[in-house]
Amino acid sequence: MHLVCVLALDNVIAFDLATAVEIFRRARFADGRPSYSVIVAGPKRTVRSGPLSLGVPHRMDALAKAHTIILPGRDDPTAPIDQGVLDSIRNAHARGARVASICVGAFDLAATGLLDGHSATTHWNAAAMLSARHPLVRVDPSVLFIDGGSILTSAGAAAGLDLCLHMIESDFGAAVAQDAARLAVMPIGRGGGQAQFIPHPLARERSLSLDPVLEWISARLADQLTLDAIANVAQLSVRTVTRRFRDQLGTTPMGWLTAQRVRLARSILETTDLPVDAVATATGLGSAANLRVHLARETGTSPSAYRRAFRSSVA
DNA sequence: CCTTCGTTCCGCCATG
DNA sequence: CACATGGCGGAACGAA
């Protein structure tokens, strides 16, 4: 089984750590079997975490078996780390493990040198500091998360959830991820590395929220939706809806719509034997050819290959 | 692979 | 003045 190892160093941010632990621990296949085995490891048997004290059952040698290693943030992201810890992370990565950081956990990831020359993100408030301390890392504070294949980074705590769901989706498909998202009562809509920091966080009232519109769209993916129709439902001009999508989701209306359609298509491919053409119709992607293009763009594979990969892993 | 043609996106600017 | 809106037009996109 896929082993997820969450690192617990002293003064770990409980929210980051718990996000990863809970979301992976609860992910299930359709038949109810857990998708991951989750352990927490660190050099010390006990760590402080704000007002909490956490027992850490596994030592660093546990990283040697992990398929995925999660680095949560620490209260002081610049506090020194034991070389042995950094070595363990580097070795695990060299061995083929996937390493992902949440929030300011990116500082620890950067300390290993694994981020040098690569793009990374972190909490927007710490982005400048990360960049200053690690000039070789290309810091992008505007995105929710960055998937660099074997190295992933995410922004603030909530974005860590997005990243975890993203990993679940690439490991076991859209259906399993969708299910995990539902358990967390988390809308899986903000995929990609696209969504941005919103300039006016809480000032945006319900009246300015796109949520109802997104819900409306999600319910009719199979229909032939136009930008005009969406603007109409939103009671806004085409120009303004487009702008809202940019500001709030970092994408365009049709771009978001297509992403949802592909997600749905993946889910159907994973769980049924419906012909590709029928899947294309059911998701509003129109034709098998079109579905092929979009699926390849997101996953790099064909519908049949995608289906085969997930059918075997679930069955 | 290329072309065609309707759709979509976004900078710019006037308006409230 | 700050800010959000929405129309316009050209560029870019994408489906067939």
CSV table of N, CA and C in Angstrom, one decimal, chain A residues 81-232:
chain,number,residue,atom,x,y,z
A,81,ILE,N,17.6,23.1,11.2
A,81,ILE,CA,17.2,21.7,11.2
A,81,ILE,C,18.4,20.8,11.2
A,82,ASP,N,18.3,19.7,11.9
A,82,ASP,CA,19.3,18.7,12.0
A,82,ASP,C,19.7,18.2,10.7
A,83,GLN,N,21.0,18.1,10.4
A,83,GLN,CA,21.5,17.6,9.1
A,83,GLN,C,21.0,16.2,8.8
A,84,GLY,N,20.9,15.4,9.8
A,84,GLY,CA,20.4,14.0,9.6
A,84,GLY,C,19.0,14.0,9.1
A,85,VAL,N,18.2,14.9,9.5
A,85,VAL,CA,16.8,15.0,9.0
A,85,VAL,C,16.9,15.4,7.5
A,86,LEU,N,17.7,16.4,7.2
A,86,LEU,CA,17.8,16.8,5.8
A,86,LEU,C,18.3,15.6,4.9
A,87,ASP,N,19.3,14.9,5.4
A,87,ASP,CA,19.8,13.8,4.7
A,87,ASP,C,18.7,12.7,4.4
A,88,SER,N,17.9,12.4,5.4
A,88,SER,CA,16.9,11.4,5.3
A,88,SER,C,15.9,11.8,4.2
A,89,ILE,N,15.6,13.1,4.1
A,89,ILE,CA,14.7,13.6,3.1
A,89,ILE,C,15.3,13.5,1.7
A,90,ARG,N,16.6,13.9,1.6
A,90,ARG,CA,17.3,13.8,0.3
A,90,ARG,C,17.4,12.4,-0.1
A,91,ASN,N,17.8,11.5,0.8
A,91,ASN,CA,17.9,10.1,0.4
A,91,ASN,C,16.6,9.5,-0.1
A,92,ALA,N,15.5,9.8,0.7
A,92,ALA,CA,14.2,9.3,0.3
A,92,ALA,C,13.9,9.8,-1.1
A,93,HIS,N,14.1,11.0,-1.4
A,93,HIS,CA,13.8,11.6,-2.7
A,93,HIS,C,14.6,10.9,-3.8
A,94,ALA,N,15.9,10.8,-3.5
A,94,ALA,CA,16.8,10.1,-4.5
A,94,ALA,C,16.4,8.7,-4.8
A,95,ARG,N,15.8,8.1,-3.8
A,95,ARG,CA,15.3,6.7,-3.9
A,95,ARG,C,14.0,6.7,-4.7
A,96,GLY,N,13.3,7.8,-4.9
A,96,GLY,CA,12.1,7.8,-5.7
A,96,GLY,C,10.9,8.3,-5.0
A,97,ALA,N,11.0,8.7,-3.7
A,97,ALA,CA,9.9,9.1,-3.0
A,97,ALA,C,9.4,10.5,-3.4
A,98,ARG,N,8.2,10.8,-3.2
A,98,ARG,CA,7.6,12.1,-3.6
A,98,ARG,C,7.6,12.9,-2.3
A,99,VAL,N,8.1,14.1,-2.4
A,99,VAL,CA,8.2,15.0,-1.3
A,99,VAL,C,7.3,16.2,-1.5
A,100,ALA,N,6.4,16.5,-0.5
A,100,ALA,CA,5.5,17.6,-0.6
A,100,ALA,C,5.5,18.5,0.6
A,101,SER,N,5.5,19.8,0.5
A,101,SER,CA,5.5,20.7,1.6
A,101,SER,C,4.2,21.4,1.7
A,102,ILE,N,3.8,21.7,2.9
A,102,ILE,CA,2.6,22.5,3.1
A,102,ILE,C,3.0,23.8,3.8
A,103,CYS,N,2.5,24.9,3.3
A,103,CYS,CA,2.7,26.2,3.9
A,103,CYS,C,4.2,26.5,4.0
A,104,VAL,N,4.7,26.9,5.2
A,104,VAL,CA,6.1,27.2,5.3
A,104,VAL,C,7.0,26.0,5.4
A,105,GLY,N,6.4,24.8,5.3
A,105,GLY,CA,7.2,23.6,5.2
A,105,GLY,C,8.2,23.7,4.0
A,106,ALA,N,7.9,24.6,3.1
A,106,ALA,CA,8.7,24.8,1.9
A,106,ALA,C,10.1,25.3,2.3
A,107,PHE,N,10.2,25.9,3.5
A,107,PHE,CA,11.5,26.3,4.0
A,107,PHE,C,12.4,25.1,4.2
A,108,ASP,N,11.8,24.1,4.8
A,108,ASP,CA,12.5,22.9,5.2
A,108,ASP,C,12.9,22.1,3.9
A,109,LEU,N,12.0,22.2,2.9
A,109,LEU,CA,12.2,21.5,1.7
A,109,LEU,C,13.4,22.2,0.9
A,110,ALA,N,13.3,23.6,1.0
A,110,ALA,CA,14.4,24.3,0.4
A,110,ALA,C,15.7,24.1,1.0
A,111,ALA,N,15.7,23.8,2.4
A,111,ALA,CA,16.9,23.6,3.1
A,111,ALA,C,17.6,22.3,2.6
A,112,THR,N,16.9,21.4,2.1
A,112,THR,CA,17.5,20.2,1.6
A,112,THR,C,18.2,20.4,0.2
A,113,GLY,N,17.9,21.6,-0.4
A,113,GLY,CA,18.5,21.9,-1.7
A,113,GLY,C,17.7,21.3,-2.8
A,114,LEU,N,16.7,20.5,-2.5
A,114,LEU,CA,15.9,19.8,-3.6
A,114,LEU,C,15.1,20.8,-4.4
A,115,LEU,N,14.9,22.0,-3.9
A,115,LEU,CA,14.1,23.0,-4.6
A,115,LEU,C,15.0,23.9,-5.6
A,116,ASP,N,16.3,23.8,-5.4
A,116,ASP,CA,17.1,24.7,-6.2
A,116,ASP,C,16.9,24.5,-7.7
A,117,GLY,N,16.7,25.7,-8.3
A,117,GLY,CA,16.4,25.6,-9.7
A,117,GLY,C,15.0,25.3,-10.1
A,118,HIS,N,14.2,25.1,-9.1
A,118,HIS,CA,12.8,24.7,-9.4
A,118,HIS,C,11.8,25.8,-8.9
A,119,SER,N,10.6,25.7,-9.4
A,119,SER,CA,9.5,26.6,-9.0
A,119,SER,C,8.9,26.0,-7.7
A,120,ALA,N,8.6,27.0,-6.8
A,120,ALA,CA,8.0,26.5,-5.5
A,120,ALA,C,7.1,27.6,-5.0
A,121,THR,N,6.2,27.3,-4.1
A,121,THR,CA,5.3,28.3,-3.5
A,121,THR,C,5.3,28.0,-2.0
A,122,THR,N,4.8,29.0,-1.3
A,122,THR,CA,4.7,28.9,0.1
A,122,THR,C,3.6,30.0,0.6
A,123,HIS,N,3.4,30.1,1.9
A,123,HIS,CA,2.5,31.1,2.3
A,123,HIS,C,2.9,32.4,1.8
A,124,TRP,N,1.9,33.2,1.3
A,124,TRP,CA,2.3,34.5,0.6
A,124,TRP,C,3.1,35.4,1.5
A,125,ASN,N,2.8,35.3,2.8
A,125,ASN,CA,3.4,36.2,3.7
A,125,ASN,C,4.9,35.9,4.0
A,126,ALA,N,5.3,34.7,3.6
A,126,ALA,CA,6.6,34.2,3.8
A,126,ALA,C,7.4,34.1,2.5
A,127,ALA,N,6.8,34.4,1.4
A,127,ALA,CA,7.4,34.2,0.1
A,127,ALA,C,8.7,35.0,-0.1
A,128,ALA,N,8.6,36.2,0.3
A,128,ALA,CA,9.8,37.1,0.2
A,128,ALA,C,11.0,36.5,1.0
A,129,MET,N,10.7,36.1,2.2
A,129,MET,CA,11.7,35.5,3.0
A,129,MET,C,12.3,34.2,2.4
A,130,LEU,N,11.5,33.4,1.9
A,130,LEU,CA,11.9,32.2,1.3
A,130,LEU,C,12.9,32.5,0.1
A,131,SER,N,12.5,33.5,-0.7
A,131,SER,CA,13.2,33.9,-1.8
A,131,SER,C,14.6,34.4,-1.4
A,132,ALA,N,14.6,35.2,-0.3
A,132,ALA,CA,15.8,35.8,0.1
A,132,ALA,C,16.8,34.7,0.7
A,133,ARG,N,16.3,33.8,1.4
A,133,ARG,CA,17.1,32.7,2.0
A,133,ARG,C,17.6,31.7,0.9
A,134,HIS,N,16.8,31.5,-0.1
A,134,HIS,CA,17.1,30.5,-1.1
A,134,HIS,C,17.0,31.1,-2.5
A,135,PRO,N,18.0,31.9,-2.9
A,135,PRO,CA,17.9,32.6,-4.2
A,135,PRO,C,17.8,31.7,-5.4
A,136,LEU,N,18.2,30.5,-5.3
A,136,LEU,CA,18.1,29.6,-6.4
A,136,LEU,C,16.7,29.0,-6.6
A,137,VAL,N,15.8,29.2,-5.6
A,137,VAL,CA,14.5,28.7,-5.8
A,137,VAL,C,13.6,29.8,-6.4
A,138,ARG,N,12.8,29.4,-7.4
A,138,ARG,CA,11.9,30.3,-8.1
A,138,ARG,C,10.6,30.3,-7.3
A,139,VAL,N,10.4,31.3,-6.5
A,139,VAL,CA,9.3,31.4,-5.7
A,139,VAL,C,8.1,32.1,-6.4
A,140,ASP,N,7.0,31.4,-6.4
A,140,ASP,CA,5.8,32.0,-7.0
A,140,ASP,C,4.7,32.1,-5.9
A,141,PRO,N,4.5,33.3,-5.3
A,141,PRO,CA,3.6,33.4,-4.2
A,141,PRO,C,2.1,33.5,-4.7
A,142,SER,N,1.8,33.4,-6.0
A,142,SER,CA,0.5,33.7,-6.4
A,142,SER,C,-0.4,32.4,-6.5
A,143,VAL,N,0.3,31.2,-6.7
A,143,VAL,CA,-0.5,30.0,-6.9
A,143,VAL,C,-0.8,29.2,-5.7
A,144,LEU,N,-1.8,28.4,-5.7
A,144,LEU,CA,-2.2,27.6,-4.6
A,144,LEU,C,-1.2,26.5,-4.3
A,145,PHE,N,-0.8,25.8,-5.4
A,145,PHE,CA,0.3,24.8,-5.2
A,145,PHE,C,1.0,24.6,-6.5
A,146,ILE,N,2.2,24.0,-6.4
A,146,ILE,CA,3.0,23.7,-7.6
A,146,ILE,C,3.3,22.2,-7.6
A,147,ASP,N,3.0,21.5,-8.7
A,147,ASP,CA,3.3,20.1,-8.8
A,147,ASP,C,4.5,20.0,-9.7
A,148,GLY,N,5.7,19.7,-9.1
A,148,GLY,CA,6.9,19.6,-9.9
A,148,GLY,C,7.2,18.1,-10.1
A,149,GLY,N,6.2,17.3,-10.0
A,149,GLY,CA,6.4,15.8,-10.2
A,149,GLY,C,6.7,15.1,-8.9
A,150,SER,N,8.0,15.0,-8.6
A,150,SER,CA,8.4,14.4,-7.4
A,150,SER,C,8.6,15.3,-6.2
A,151,ILE,N,8.5,16.6,-6.5
A,151,ILE,CA,8.6,17.7,-5.5
A,151,ILE,C,7.4,18.6,-5.6
A,152,LEU,N,6.6,18.7,-4.6
A,152,LEU,CA,5.4,19.6,-4.6
A,152,LEU,C,5.4,20.6,-3.4
A,153,THR,N,4.9,21.8,-3.7
A,153,THR,CA,4.8,22.7,-2.6
A,153,THR,C,3.5,23.4,-2.6
A,154,SER,N,3.0,23.8,-1.5
A,154,SER,CA,1.7,24.4,-1.4
A,154,SER,C,1.7,25.7,-0.6
A,155,ALA,N,0.7,26.6,-0.8
A,155,ALA,CA,0.6,27.8,-0.1
A,155,ALA,C,0.0,27.6,1.3
A,156,GLY,N,-0.6,28.6,1.8
A,156,GLY,CA,-1.2,28.5,3.2
A,156,GLY,C,-1.9,27.2,3.5
A,157,ALA,N,-2.3,27.0,4.7
A,157,ALA,CA,-2.8,25.7,5.2
A,157,ALA,C,-3.9,25.1,4.4
A,158,ALA,N,-4.9,26.0,4.0
A,158,ALA,CA,-6.0,25.4,3.2
A,158,ALA,C,-5.5,24.9,1.8
A,159,ALA,N,-4.5,25.5,1.3
A,159,ALA,CA,-4.0,25.1,0.0
A,159,ALA,C,-3.3,23.7,0.2
A,160,GLY,N,-2.8,23.4,1.4
A,160,GLY,CA,-2.3,22.1,1.7
A,160,GLY,C,-3.3,21.0,1.4
A,161,LEU,N,-4.5,21.4,1.7
A,161,LEU,CA,-5.6,20.4,1.5
A,161,LEU,C,-5.8,20.2,0.0
A,162,ASP,N,-5.8,21.3,-0.7
A,162,ASP,CA,-5.9,21.2,-2.2
A,162,ASP,C,-4.8,20.4,-2.8
A,163,LEU,N,-3.6,20.6,-2.2
A,163,LEU,CA,-2.5,19.8,-2.7
A,163,LEU,C,-2.6,18.3,-2.4
A,164,CYS,N,-3.1,18.0,-1.2
A,164,CYS,CA,-3.3,16.6,-0.8
A,164,CYS,C,-4.3,15.9,-1.8
A,165,LEU,N,-5.4,16.6,-2.0
A,165,LEU,CA,-6.4,16.1,-2.9
A,165,LEU,C,-5.9,15.9,-4.3
A,166,HIS,N,-5.0,16.8,-4.7
A,166,HIS,CA,-4.4,16.7,-6.0
A,166,HIS,C,-3.5,15.5,-6.1
A,167,MET,N,-2.8,15.2,-5.1
A,167,MET,CA,-2.0,14.0,-5.0
A,167,MET,C,-2.8,12.7,-5.1
A,168,ILE,N,-3.9,12.8,-4.3
A,168,ILE,CA,-4.8,11.6,-4.3
A,168,ILE,C,-5.4,11.4,-5.7
A,169,GLU,N,-5.7,12.5,-6.3
A,169,GLU,CA,-6.2,12.4,-7.7
A,169,GLU,C,-5.2,11.8,-8.6
A,170,SER,N,-4.0,12.2,-8.5
A,170,SER,CA,-3.0,11.6,-9.5
A,170,SER,C,-2.6,10.2,-9.1
A,171,ASP,N,-2.8,9.8,-7.8
A,171,ASP,CA,-2.4,8.4,-7.4
A,171,ASP,C,-3.6,7.5,-7.7
A,172,PHE,N,-4.8,7.8,-7.4
A,172,PHE,CA,-5.9,6.9,-7.5
A,172,PHE,C,-7.1,7.4,-8.3
A,173,GLY,N,-7.0,8.5,-8.9
A,173,GLY,CA,-8.0,9.0,-9.8
A,173,GLY,C,-9.0,9.9,-9.1
A,174,ALA,N,-9.8,10.5,-10.0
A,174,ALA,CA,-10.8,11.5,-9.6
A,174,ALA,C,-11.8,11.0,-8.6
A,175,ALA,N,-12.2,9.8,-8.8
A,175,ALA,CA,-13.3,9.3,-8.0
A,175,ALA,C,-12.9,9.2,-6.5
A,176,VAL,N,-11.7,8.7,-6.2
A,176,VAL,CA,-11.2,8.6,-4.9
A,176,VAL,C,-11.0,10.0,-4.3
A,177,ALA,N,-10.5,10.8,-5.1
A,177,ALA,CA,-10.2,12.2,-4.6
A,177,ALA,C,-11.5,12.9,-4.3
A,178,GLN,N,-12.5,12.7,-5.2
A,178,GLN,CA,-13.8,13.4,-5.1
A,178,GLN,C,-14.4,12.9,-3.7
A,179,ASP,N,-14.3,11.6,-3.4
A,179,ASP,CA,-14.8,11.1,-2.2
A,179,ASP,C,-14.1,11.7,-1.0
A,180,ALA,N,-12.8,11.8,-1.1
A,180,ALA,CA,-12.0,12.3,0.1
A,180,ALA,C,-12.4,13.8,0.3
A,181,ALA,N,-12.6,14.5,-0.8
A,181,ALA,CA,-13.0,15.9,-0.8
A,181,ALA,C,-14.4,16.0,-0.1
A,182,ARG,N,-15.3,15.1,-0.4
A,182,ARG,CA,-16.6,15.2,0.1
A,182,ARG,C,-16.6,15.0,1.6
A,183,LEU,N,-15.7,14.0,2.1
A,183,LEU,CA,-15.6,13.8,3.5
A,183,LEU,C,-15.1,15.0,4.2
A,184,ALA,N,-14.2,15.8,3.6
A,184,ALA,CA,-13.6,17.0,4.2
A,184,ALA,C,-14.5,18.2,4.0
A,185,VAL,N,-15.7,17.9,3.3
A,185,VAL,CA,-16.6,19.0,3.0
A,185,VAL,C,-15.8,20.1,2.3
A,186,MET,N,-15.0,19.7,1.3
A,186,MET,CA,-14.1,20.6,0.6
A,186,MET,C,-14.5,20.6,-0.9
A,187,PRO,N,-14.7,21.7,-1.4
A,187,PRO,CA,-15.0,21.7,-2.9
A,187,PRO,C,-13.7,21.5,-3.6
A,188,ILE,N,-13.8,20.5,-4.5
A,188,ILE,CA,-12.6,20.1,-5.2
A,188,ILE,C,-12.4,21.0,-6.5
A,189,GLY,N,-13.2,22.0,-6.6
A,189,GLY,CA,-13.2,22.8,-7.8
A,189,GLY,C,-11.9,23.5,-8.1
A,190,ARG,N,-11.1,23.9,-7.1
A,190,ARG,CA,-9.9,24.6,-7.4
A,190,ARG,C,-8.7,23.8,-7.7
A,191,GLY,N,-8.7,23.2,-8.9
A,191,GLY,CA,-7.6,22.3,-9.2
A,191,GLY,C,-6.4,23.0,-9.7
A,192,GLY,N,-5.6,22.3,-10.5
A,192,GLY,CA,-4.5,22.9,-11.2
A,192,GLY,C,-3.6,23.7,-10.2
A,193,GLY,N,-2.6,24.4,-10.7
A,193,GLY,CA,-1.8,25.2,-9.8
A,193,GLY,C,-2.3,26.6,-10.0
A,194,GLN,N,-3.6,26.8,-10.3
A,194,GLN,CA,-4.0,28.0,-10.9
A,194,GLN,C,-4.6,29.1,-9.9
A,195,ALA,N,-5.4,28.6,-9.0
A,195,ALA,CA,-6.1,29.6,-8.2
A,195,ALA,C,-5.1,30.5,-7.4
A,196,GLN,N,-5.5,31.7,-7.1
A,196,GLN,CA,-4.7,32.7,-6.6
A,196,GLN,C,-5.0,33.1,-5.2
A,197,PHE,N,-4.1,33.9,-4.7
A,197,PHE,CA,-4.4,34.6,-3.4
A,197,PHE,C,-5.4,35.7,-3.8
A,198,ILE,N,-6.4,35.8,-3.0
A,198,ILE,CA,-7.5,36.7,-3.2
A,198,ILE,C,-7.2,38.0,-2.5
A,199,PRO,N,-7.0,39.1,-3.2
A,199,PRO,CA,-6.6,40.4,-2.7
A,199,PRO,C,-7.4,40.8,-1.4
A,200,HIS,N,-8.7,40.6,-1.5
A,200,HIS,CA,-9.5,41.1,-0.4
A,200,HIS,C,-10.2,39.9,0.3
A,201,PRO,N,-9.5,39.2,1.1
A,201,PRO,CA,-9.9,37.9,1.6
A,201,PRO,C,-11.3,37.8,2.1
A,202,LEU,N,-11.7,38.5,3.1
A,202,LEU,CA,-13.0,38.3,3.7
A,202,LEU,C,-14.0,39.4,3.4
A,203,ALA,N,-13.5,40.4,2.7
A,203,ALA,CA,-14.4,41.5,2.3
A,203,ALA,C,-15.4,41.1,1.3
A,204,ARG,N,-15.1,40.0,0.6
A,204,ARG,CA,-16.0,39.6,-0.4
A,204,ARG,C,-17.2,38.9,0.2
A,205,GLU,N,-18.4,39.5,0.1
A,205,GLU,CA,-19.6,39.0,0.6
A,205,GLU,C,-20.2,37.9,-0.3
A,206,ARG,N,-21.3,37.4,0.2
A,206,ARG,CA,-21.9,36.3,-0.6
A,206,ARG,C,-22.3,36.9,-2.0
A,207,SER,N,-22.7,38.1,-2.1
A,207,SER,CA,-23.2,38.7,-3.3
A,207,SER,C,-22.1,38.7,-4.4
A,208,LEU,N,-20.9,38.7,-4.0
A,208,LEU,CA,-19.8,38.7,-4.9
A,208,LEU,C,-19.2,37.4,-5.2
A,209,SER,N,-19.7,36.4,-4.4
A,209,SER,CA,-19.1,35.1,-4.6
A,209,SER,C,-19.6,34.3,-5.8
A,210,LEU,N,-18.7,33.6,-6.4
A,210,LEU,CA,-19.0,32.8,-7.6
A,210,LEU,C,-19.6,31.5,-7.2
A,211,ASP,N,-19.6,31.1,-6.0
A,211,ASP,CA,-20.0,29.8,-5.6
A,211,ASP,C,-21.3,29.3,-6.2
A,212,PRO,N,-22.4,30.1,-6.1
A,212,PRO,CA,-23.6,29.6,-6.6
A,212,PRO,C,-23.5,29.4,-8.1
A,213,VAL,N,-22.8,30.2,-8.8
A,213,VAL,CA,-22.6,30.0,-10.2
A,213,VAL,C,-21.8,28.7,-10.5
A,214,LEU,N,-20.8,28.5,-9.8
A,214,LEU,CA,-20.0,27.3,-10.0
A,214,LEU,C,-20.9,26.0,-9.7
A,215,GLU,N,-21.7,26.1,-8.7
A,215,GLU,CA,-22.6,25.0,-8.4
A,215,GLU,C,-23.6,24.8,-9.6
A,216,TRP,N,-24.1,25.9,-10.1
A,216,TRP,CA,-25.0,25.8,-11.3
A,216,TRP,C,-24.3,25.1,-12.5
A,217,ILE,N,-23.1,25.5,-12.7
A,217,ILE,CA,-22.4,25.0,-13.8
A,217,ILE,C,-22.1,23.5,-13.6
A,218,SER,N,-21.7,23.2,-12.4
A,218,SER,CA,-21.3,21.8,-12.1
A,218,SER,C,-22.5,20.8,-12.3
A,219,ALA,N,-23.7,21.4,-12.1
A,219,ALA,CA,-24.9,20.5,-12.2
A,219,ALA,C,-25.3,20.3,-13.7
A,220,ARG,N,-24.7,21.1,-14.6
A,220,ARG,CA,-25.1,20.9,-16.0
A,220,ARG,C,-23.9,20.8,-16.9
A,221,LEU,N,-22.9,20.0,-16.5
A,221,LEU,CA,-21.7,19.9,-17.3
A,221,LEU,C,-22.0,19.3,-18.6
A,222,ALA,N,-23.0,18.4,-18.7
A,222,ALA,CA,-23.3,17.7,-19.9
A,222,ALA,C,-24.0,18.6,-20.9
A,223,ASP,N,-24.6,19.7,-20.5
A,223,ASP,CA,-25.2,20.6,-21.4
A,223,ASP,C,-24.2,21.4,-22.2
A,224,GLN,N,-24.8,22.0,-23.3
A,224,GLN,CA,-23.9,22.9,-24.1
A,224,GLN,C,-23.9,24.3,-23.5
A,225,LEU,N,-23.0,24.5,-22.6
A,225,LEU,CA,-23.0,25.8,-21.9
A,225,LEU,C,-22.2,26.9,-22.7
A,226,THR,N,-22.7,28.1,-22.7
A,226,THR,CA,-21.9,29.2,-23.3
A,226,THR,C,-21.6,30.2,-22.2
A,227,LEU,N,-20.7,31.0,-22.6
A,227,LEU,CA,-20.3,32.1,-21.7
A,227,LEU,C,-21.5,33.0,-21.4
A,228,ASP,N,-22.3,33.2,-22.4
A,228,ASP,CA,-23.4,34.1,-22.3
A,228,ASP,C,-24.4,33.5,-21.2
A,229,ALA,N,-24.6,32.2,-21.3
A,229,ALA,CA,-25.5,31.5,-20.4
A,229,ALA,C,-25.0,31.7,-19.0
A,230,ILE,N,-23.7,31.5,-18.8
A,230,ILE,CA,-23.2,31.6,-17.5
A,230,ILE,C,-23.3,33.0,-16.9
A,231,ALA,N,-23.0,34.0,-17.8
A,231,ALA,CA,-23.1,35.4,-17.4
A,231,ALA,C,-24.6,35.7,-17.0
A,232,ASN,N,-25.5,35.1,-17.7
A,232,ASN,CA,-26.9,35.3,-17.5
A,232,ASN,C,-27.3,34.8,-16.1
